[in-house]
Every structure is written in structure tokens, then in C-alpha cells.
């Protein structure tokens, strides 16, 4: 797994950081340079990074709670750091792939060749 900004699978043009950040919520990307359409996927490491951010935040909370007896505004700010790092890493976890060609749907059966239904009386 490599952390890098996504590339258009058709022409190889890199997607910018801001555009990649918004792409993570989209299902399809159309390249402004070549006009090629691509499907948007998350890298397999995205759930791992998210889980690490949550676990790190919980550990920071427990450390503050055990050693100080309460949670201060500084503790909340420090707990937010793992989420901020995940927020900044998220655009590097986006992948673009060429869409797979769809199979052509089969034509509907002829009127006289329709098998009888099991549910008819």
C-alpha cells in the first residue's frame, strides 16, 4: 500500500489534493483532461487508518482521565489530533479504476415460450 494522490486510469493525470478529498464521497470521476470516466474506490488501508485514529483517541482520553481525573479543553484538543491526521491522509487513500464493461442484458423471452409460474392457480 502506497500513499499517493489518485491518477486518472485513462491518461495518467494526477488529481489535486482538494479534488481527491471531495472524490471520496463520489462514486464516479470524469477526468477534465481526457474526458474518461472512472470509478472511485477507497484503498484497503482506509479502515485501518480510521481504526488507528479511533484507538489513539481513546488511549489519549484514558491517559488524561487516569492521570488528571478529568478531561480538560487541552485533552479534547489532543484527542482531536488523530482525527485531524486521518482527515489529512484521506485523499491519499482514494483509488480510481476504469469501469468494468457491463454485460449486455438478455432479450426478454418470446411470448409463447414463457414457462408457467409456480404461483399461479
mmCIF file of C-alpha atoms in Angstrom:
data_model
loop_
_atom_site.group_PDB
_atom_site.id
_atom_site.type_symbol
_atom_site.label_atom_id
_atom_site.label_comp_id
_atom_site.label_asym_id
_atom_site.label_seq_id
_atom_site.Cartn_x
_atom_site.Cartn_y
_atom_site.Cartn_z
ATOM 1 C CA UNK A 1 0.000 0.000 0.000
ATOM 2 C CA UNK A 2 1.408 3.345 -1.068
ATOM 3 C CA UNK A 3 0.100 6.719 -0.065
ATOM 4 C CA UNK A 4 -0.290 8.837 -3.190
ATOM 5 C CA UNK A 5 -2.865 11.029 -4.838
ATOM 6 C CA UNK A 6 -5.032 9.208 -7.384
ATOM 7 C CA UNK A 7 -4.226 9.232 -11.105
ATOM 8 C CA UNK A 8 -6.678 9.073 -13.991
ATOM 9 C CA UNK A 9 -6.512 5.468 -15.258
ATOM 10 C CA UNK A 10 -7.076 6.679 -18.832
ATOM 11 C CA UNK A 11 -4.476 9.444 -19.267
ATOM 12 C CA UNK A 12 -2.413 9.222 -16.045
ATOM 13 C CA UNK A 13 -3.088 12.841 -14.990
ATOM 14 C CA UNK A 14 -2.865 13.378 -11.209
ATOM 15 C CA UNK A 15 -5.920 14.540 -9.305
ATOM 16 C CA UNK A 16 -5.331 17.513 -6.971
ATOM 17 C CA UNK A 17 -5.488 17.251 -3.183
ATOM 18 C CA UNK A 18 -8.762 19.211 -2.807
ATOM 19 C CA UNK A 19 -10.475 17.360 -5.656
ATOM 20 C CA UNK A 20 -9.340 13.997 -4.230
ATOM 21 C CA UNK A 21 -10.706 14.969 -0.835
ATOM 22 C CA UNK A 22 -14.154 15.612 -2.340
ATOM 23 C CA UNK A 23 -13.931 12.477 -4.507
ATOM 24 C CA UNK A 24 -14.074 10.170 -1.501
ATOM 25 C CA UNK A 25 -17.818 10.838 -1.300
ATOM 26 C CA UNK A 26 -18.449 10.428 -5.033
ATOM 27 C CA UNK A 27 -18.940 7.224 -6.954
ATOM 28 C CA UNK A 28 -17.603 8.334 -10.304
ATOM 29 C CA UNK A 29 -14.892 10.678 -11.567
ATOM 30 C CA UNK A 30 -14.750 12.275 -15.020
ATOM 31 C CA UNK A 31 -11.277 13.459 -15.995
ATOM 32 C CA UNK A 32 -11.275 17.091 -17.179
ATOM 33 C CA UNK A 33 -8.265 16.426 -19.447
ATOM 34 C CA UNK A 34 -9.257 13.301 -21.385
ATOM 35 C CA UNK A 35 -12.967 13.023 -20.518
ATOM 36 C CA UNK A 36 -12.539 9.418 -19.341
ATOM 37 C CA UNK A 37 -14.888 8.077 -16.706
ATOM 38 C CA UNK A 38 -13.533 6.218 -13.658
ATOM 39 C CA UNK A 39 -14.985 4.520 -10.608
ATOM 40 C CA UNK A 40 -13.883 5.810 -7.185
ATOM 41 C CA UNK A 41 -12.700 3.282 -4.587
ATOM 42 C CA UNK A 42 -11.157 3.555 -1.142
ATOM 43 C CA UNK A 43 -7.821 1.868 -0.580
ATOM 44 C CA UNK A 44 -7.853 -1.275 1.551
ATOM 45 C CA UNK A 45 -5.864 0.598 4.235
ATOM 46 C CA UNK A 46 -8.572 3.237 4.816
ATOM 47 C CA UNK A 47 -10.417 1.270 7.535
ATOM 48 C CA UNK A 48 -7.079 0.516 9.186
ATOM 49 C CA UNK A 49 -6.139 4.205 9.370
ATOM 50 C CA UNK A 50 -9.620 5.059 10.684
ATOM 51 C CA UNK A 51 -9.403 2.380 13.365
ATOM 52 C CA UNK A 52 -5.953 3.568 14.433
ATOM 53 C CA UNK A 53 -7.303 7.129 14.777
ATOM 54 C CA UNK A 54 -10.183 5.966 16.993
ATOM 55 C CA UNK A 55 -7.962 3.747 19.158
ATOM 56 C CA UNK A 56 -5.355 6.510 19.571
ATOM 57 C CA UNK A 57 -8.064 8.954 20.624
ATOM 58 C CA UNK A 58 -9.468 6.508 23.185
ATOM 59 C CA UNK A 59 -5.987 5.885 24.600
ATOM 60 C CA UNK A 60 -5.367 9.638 24.900
ATOM 61 C CA UNK A 61 -8.736 10.008 26.669
ATOM 62 C CA UNK A 62 -7.894 7.223 29.125
ATOM 63 C CA UNK A 63 -4.449 8.691 29.851
ATOM 64 C CA UNK A 64 -5.936 12.112 30.601
ATOM 65 C CA UNK A 65 -8.737 10.588 32.670
ATOM 66 C CA UNK A 66 -6.397 8.417 34.757
ATOM 67 C CA UNK A 67 -3.663 10.992 35.391
ATOM 68 C CA UNK A 68 -5.719 14.168 35.780
ATOM 69 C CA UNK A 69 -9.058 12.804 36.976
ATOM 70 C CA UNK A 70 -10.961 14.897 34.445
ATOM 71 C CA UNK A 71 -10.777 15.935 30.838
ATOM 72 C CA UNK A 72 -9.774 19.493 30.030
ATOM 73 C CA UNK A 73 -10.024 21.530 26.863
ATOM 74 C CA UNK A 74 -6.370 20.682 26.181
ATOM 75 C CA UNK A 75 -7.226 16.980 26.446
ATOM 76 C CA UNK A 76 -10.059 17.356 23.933
ATOM 77 C CA UNK A 77 -7.730 19.190 21.551
ATOM 78 C CA UNK A 78 -5.095 16.456 21.849
ATOM 79 C CA UNK A 79 -7.787 13.785 21.312
ATOM 80 C CA UNK A 80 -8.713 15.503 18.038
ATOM 81 C CA UNK A 81 -5.163 15.230 16.621
ATOM 82 C CA UNK A 82 -5.524 11.598 15.356
ATOM 83 C CA UNK A 83 -8.761 12.536 13.576
ATOM 84 C CA UNK A 84 -7.089 15.560 12.013
ATOM 85 C CA UNK A 85 -4.254 13.357 10.744
ATOM 86 C CA UNK A 86 -6.764 10.887 9.281
ATOM 87 C CA UNK A 87 -8.604 13.810 7.684
ATOM 88 C CA UNK A 88 -5.355 14.921 6.019
ATOM 89 C CA UNK A 89 -4.370 11.390 4.915
ATOM 90 C CA UNK A 90 -7.823 10.515 3.459
ATOM 91 C CA UNK A 91 -7.227 11.985 -0.054
ATOM 92 C CA UNK A 92 -4.169 9.755 -0.420
ATOM 93 C CA UNK A 93 -6.342 6.662 0.125
ATOM 94 C CA UNK A 94 -8.551 7.240 -2.951
ATOM 95 C CA UNK A 95 -8.120 4.985 -5.984
ATOM 96 C CA UNK A 96 -9.563 5.397 -9.483
ATOM 97 C CA UNK A 97 -10.261 2.410 -11.741
ATOM 98 C CA UNK A 98 -11.637 2.042 -15.231
ATOM 99 C CA UNK A 99 -15.249 0.882 -15.098
ATOM 100 C CA UNK A 100 -15.809 -2.749 -15.991
ATOM 101 C CA UNK A 101 -17.882 -3.252 -19.125
ATOM 102 C CA UNK A 102 -21.423 -4.290 -18.376
ATOM 103 C CA UNK A 103 -22.830 -7.452 -19.782
ATOM 104 C CA UNK A 104 -25.489 -6.893 -22.357
ATOM 105 C CA UNK A 105 -28.887 -7.785 -20.853
ATOM 106 C CA UNK A 106 -30.567 -10.805 -22.387
ATOM 107 C CA UNK A 107 -33.598 -10.071 -24.520
ATOM 108 C CA UNK A 108 -36.932 -10.845 -22.891
ATOM 109 C CA UNK A 109 -38.324 -14.292 -23.712
ATOM 110 C CA UNK A 110 -40.795 -14.679 -26.566
ATOM 111 C CA UNK A 111 -44.454 -14.554 -25.636
ATOM 112 C CA UNK A 112 -45.140 -18.197 -26.435
ATOM 113 C CA UNK A 113 -42.038 -19.550 -24.650
ATOM 114 C CA UNK A 114 -42.816 -18.256 -21.140
ATOM 115 C CA UNK A 115 -42.697 -21.161 -18.657
ATOM 116 C CA UNK A 116 -45.683 -21.498 -16.336
ATOM 117 C CA UNK A 117 -45.316 -19.894 -12.943
ATOM 118 C CA UNK A 118 -45.292 -21.960 -9.774
ATOM 119 C CA UNK A 119 -47.561 -19.460 -8.097
ATOM 120 C CA UNK A 120 -50.490 -19.494 -10.497
ATOM 121 C CA UNK A 121 -53.600 -21.442 -9.599
#
